[in-house]
XYZ file of C-alpha atoms in Angstrom:
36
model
C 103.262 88.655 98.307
C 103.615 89.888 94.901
C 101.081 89.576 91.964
C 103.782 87.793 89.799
C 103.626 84.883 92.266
C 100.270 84.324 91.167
C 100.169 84.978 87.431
C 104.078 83.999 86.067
C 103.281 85.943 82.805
C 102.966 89.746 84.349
C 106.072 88.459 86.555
C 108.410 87.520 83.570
C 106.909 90.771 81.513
C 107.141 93.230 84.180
C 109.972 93.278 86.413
C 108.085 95.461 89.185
C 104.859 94.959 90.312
C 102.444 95.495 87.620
C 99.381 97.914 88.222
C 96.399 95.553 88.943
C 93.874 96.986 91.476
C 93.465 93.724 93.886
C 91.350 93.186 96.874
C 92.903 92.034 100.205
C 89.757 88.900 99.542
C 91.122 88.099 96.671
C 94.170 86.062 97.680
C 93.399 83.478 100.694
C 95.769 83.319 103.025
C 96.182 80.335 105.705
C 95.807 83.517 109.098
C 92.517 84.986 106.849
C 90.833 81.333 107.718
C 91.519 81.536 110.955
C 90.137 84.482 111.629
C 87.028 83.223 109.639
């Protein structure tokens, strides 16, 4: 999953995925709550 799923702007801006340093916590995904 890209970051220009989450924030349109960066998507539409930047074509690739943009340089933003982001922590596997940050974005919850359905298997992470599982495990938790």
């Amino acid at each position: 999953m890209l970051v220009s799923d989450h924030i349109p702007a960066l998507g539409r801006s930047i074509p690739e995925e943009p340089i933003i340093p982001i922590p596997p916590g940050a974005i919850p995904r359905p298997k992470n709550a599982g495990l938790t």
